């Protein structure tokens, strides 16, 4: 059957993030997320230092920079959210570990007519979006997220808007399309 079907929501949250196509609410599996380059882990947000999983992931993937963003401490949050929700890409992987709160990452599924996939993230979820994937972020109705941002090397937070024609010509975008688009 479809991933997540007939599974109580508590069980589903232990299996990983909940993801679905926005237009049809059709479930998207962890394997389908990997197909488009999105990886996710479930960590203990209250004891991640003792747990050791985060350090292992950082070591395995080369993440050597971290900082935290708490939406309660962002001045003029509404104007920032408008920027986060504008469809964009980055030239580097985007890595977020939810220490508290929740929100949605929406990503485009290249192989499925560019449909939006909504990924519901909450406390304990670690998600990585590949360089060059079109995406956007928004908090849910609770309007609170406290995340750790991870990065390889010196952080570059530049978002390239899809509204700009030149964004499609960025090397990160062409590499993404080459690596994560199935050919017929």
PDB file of N, CA and C in Angstrom, residues 4 18 21 27-28 38 46 81 88 98-99 118 125 129-130 132 134 136 145 160 165-166 181 183-184:
ATOM      1  N   UNK A   4       2.620   5.068   4.761  1.00  0.00           N
ATOM      2  CA  UNK A   4       1.937   5.850   5.782  1.00  0.00           C
ATOM      3  C   UNK A   4       0.441   5.617   5.868  1.00  0.00           C
ATOM      4  N   UNK A  18       6.561  13.523   7.453  1.00  0.00           N
ATOM      5  CA  UNK A  18       5.375  13.280   6.640  1.00  0.00           C
ATOM      6  C   UNK A  18       5.530  14.142   5.386  1.00  0.00           C
ATOM      7  N   UNK A  21       2.192  15.278  -1.934  1.00  0.00           N
ATOM      8  CA  UNK A  21       1.988  16.261  -2.993  1.00  0.00           C
ATOM      9  C   UNK A  21       0.922  17.241  -2.526  1.00  0.00           C
ATOM     10  N   UNK A  27       0.506  10.648  -0.573  1.00  0.00           N
ATOM     11  CA  UNK A  27       1.700  10.470   0.252  1.00  0.00           C
ATOM     12  C   UNK A  27       2.950  10.316  -0.606  1.00  0.00           C
ATOM     13  N   UNK A  28       4.060  10.854  -0.111  1.00  0.00           N
ATOM     14  CA  UNK A  28       5.370  10.722  -0.751  1.00  0.00           C
ATOM     15  C   UNK A  28       6.264   9.993   0.247  1.00  0.00           C
ATOM     16  N   UNK A  38      16.420  14.516  -1.434  1.00  0.00           N
ATOM     17  CA  UNK A  38      16.100  14.981  -0.081  1.00  0.00           C
ATOM     18  C   UNK A  38      16.287  13.818   0.894  1.00  0.00           C
ATOM     19  N   UNK A  46      16.224  16.717  22.307  1.00  0.00           N
ATOM     20  CA  UNK A  46      16.556  17.106  23.677  1.00  0.00           C
ATOM     21  C   UNK A  46      17.896  16.538  24.137  1.00  0.00           C
ATOM     22  N   UNK A  81       9.773  35.875   6.482  1.00  0.00           N
ATOM     23  CA  UNK A  81       8.993  34.732   6.002  1.00  0.00           C
ATOM     24  C   UNK A  81       8.641  34.877   4.530  1.00  0.00           C
ATOM     25  N   UNK A  88      12.993  29.371  -4.462  1.00  0.00           N
ATOM     26  CA  UNK A  88      14.401  29.675  -4.706  1.00  0.00           C
ATOM     27  C   UNK A  88      15.239  28.404  -4.673  1.00  0.00           C
ATOM     28  N   UNK A  98      15.511  20.474  13.331  1.00  0.00           N
ATOM     29  CA  UNK A  98      14.484  21.124  14.134  1.00  0.00           C
ATOM     30  C   UNK A  98      14.679  20.788  15.606  1.00  0.00           C
ATOM     31  N   UNK A  99      15.155  21.770  16.361  1.00  0.00           N
ATOM     32  CA  UNK A  99      15.340  21.630  17.805  1.00  0.00           C
ATOM     33  C   UNK A  99      14.008  21.795  18.522  1.00  0.00           C
ATOM     34  N   UNK A 118       5.158  18.731  -0.190  1.00  0.00           N
ATOM     35  CA  UNK A 118       5.239  19.389   1.122  1.00  0.00           C
ATOM     36  C   UNK A 118       5.823  18.395   2.121  1.00  0.00           C
ATOM     37  N   UNK A 125      13.442  16.418  13.660  1.00  0.00           N
ATOM     38  CA  UNK A 125      13.667  16.120  12.248  1.00  0.00           C
ATOM     39  C   UNK A 125      14.908  16.846  11.738  1.00  0.00           C
ATOM     40  N   UNK A 129      18.349  19.315   1.865  1.00  0.00           N
ATOM     41  CA  UNK A 129      17.887  19.579   0.506  1.00  0.00           C
ATOM     42  C   UNK A 129      19.132  19.754  -0.356  1.00  0.00           C
ATOM     43  N   UNK A 130      19.183  19.095  -1.515  1.00  0.00           N
ATOM     44  CA  UNK A 130      20.383  19.189  -2.342  1.00  0.00           C
ATOM     45  C   UNK A 130      20.548  20.577  -2.967  1.00  0.00           C
ATOM     46  N   UNK A 132      20.648  23.254  -5.680  1.00  0.00           N
ATOM     47  CA  UNK A 132      19.977  23.348  -6.973  1.00  0.00           C
ATOM     48  C   UNK A 132      18.526  22.927  -7.010  1.00  0.00           C
ATOM     49  N   UNK A 134      14.638  23.502  -6.365  1.00  0.00           N
ATOM     50  CA  UNK A 134      13.741  24.614  -6.074  1.00  0.00           C
ATOM     51  C   UNK A 134      12.901  24.257  -4.842  1.00  0.00           C
ATOM     52  N   UNK A 136      10.933  26.150  -0.953  1.00  0.00           N
ATOM     53  CA  UNK A 136      10.509  27.299  -0.141  1.00  0.00           C
ATOM     54  C   UNK A 136      10.227  26.769   1.259  1.00  0.00           C
ATOM     55  N   UNK A 145       9.538  28.115  14.917  1.00  0.00           N
ATOM     56  CA  UNK A 145      10.547  27.117  14.561  1.00  0.00           C
ATOM     57  C   UNK A 145      11.872  27.528  15.179  1.00  0.00           C
ATOM     58  N   UNK A 160      18.674  32.106  -4.598  1.00  0.00           N
ATOM     59  CA  UNK A 160      18.499  32.541  -5.984  1.00  0.00           C
ATOM     60  C   UNK A 160      17.035  32.293  -6.371  1.00  0.00           C
ATOM     61  N   UNK A 165      15.281  34.739 -14.494  1.00  0.00           N
ATOM     62  CA  UNK A 165      15.551  33.779 -15.581  1.00  0.00           C
ATOM     63  C   UNK A 165      16.937  33.148 -15.451  1.00  0.00           C
ATOM     64  N   UNK A 166      17.911  33.912 -14.965  1.00  0.00           N
ATOM     65  CA  UNK A 166      19.288  33.412 -14.875  1.00  0.00           C
ATOM     66  C   UNK A 166      19.458  32.298 -13.840  1.00  0.00           C
ATOM     67  N   UNK A 181      17.169  13.849 -12.178  1.00  0.00           N
ATOM     68  CA  UNK A 181      16.056  13.706 -13.103  1.00  0.00           C
ATOM     69  C   UNK A 181      16.192  12.377 -13.815  1.00  0.00           C
ATOM     70  N   UNK A 183      15.696   9.778 -16.726  1.00  0.00           N
ATOM     71  CA  UNK A 183      15.504   9.912 -18.161  1.00  0.00           C
ATOM     72  C   UNK A 183      14.601   8.771 -18.622  1.00  0.00           C
ATOM     73  N   UNK A 184      13.729   9.088 -19.547  1.00  0.00           N
ATOM     74  CA  UNK A 184      12.745   8.100 -20.023  1.00  0.00           C
ATOM     75  C   UNK A 184      13.420   6.992 -20.829  1.00  0.00           C
TER      76      UNK A 184
END
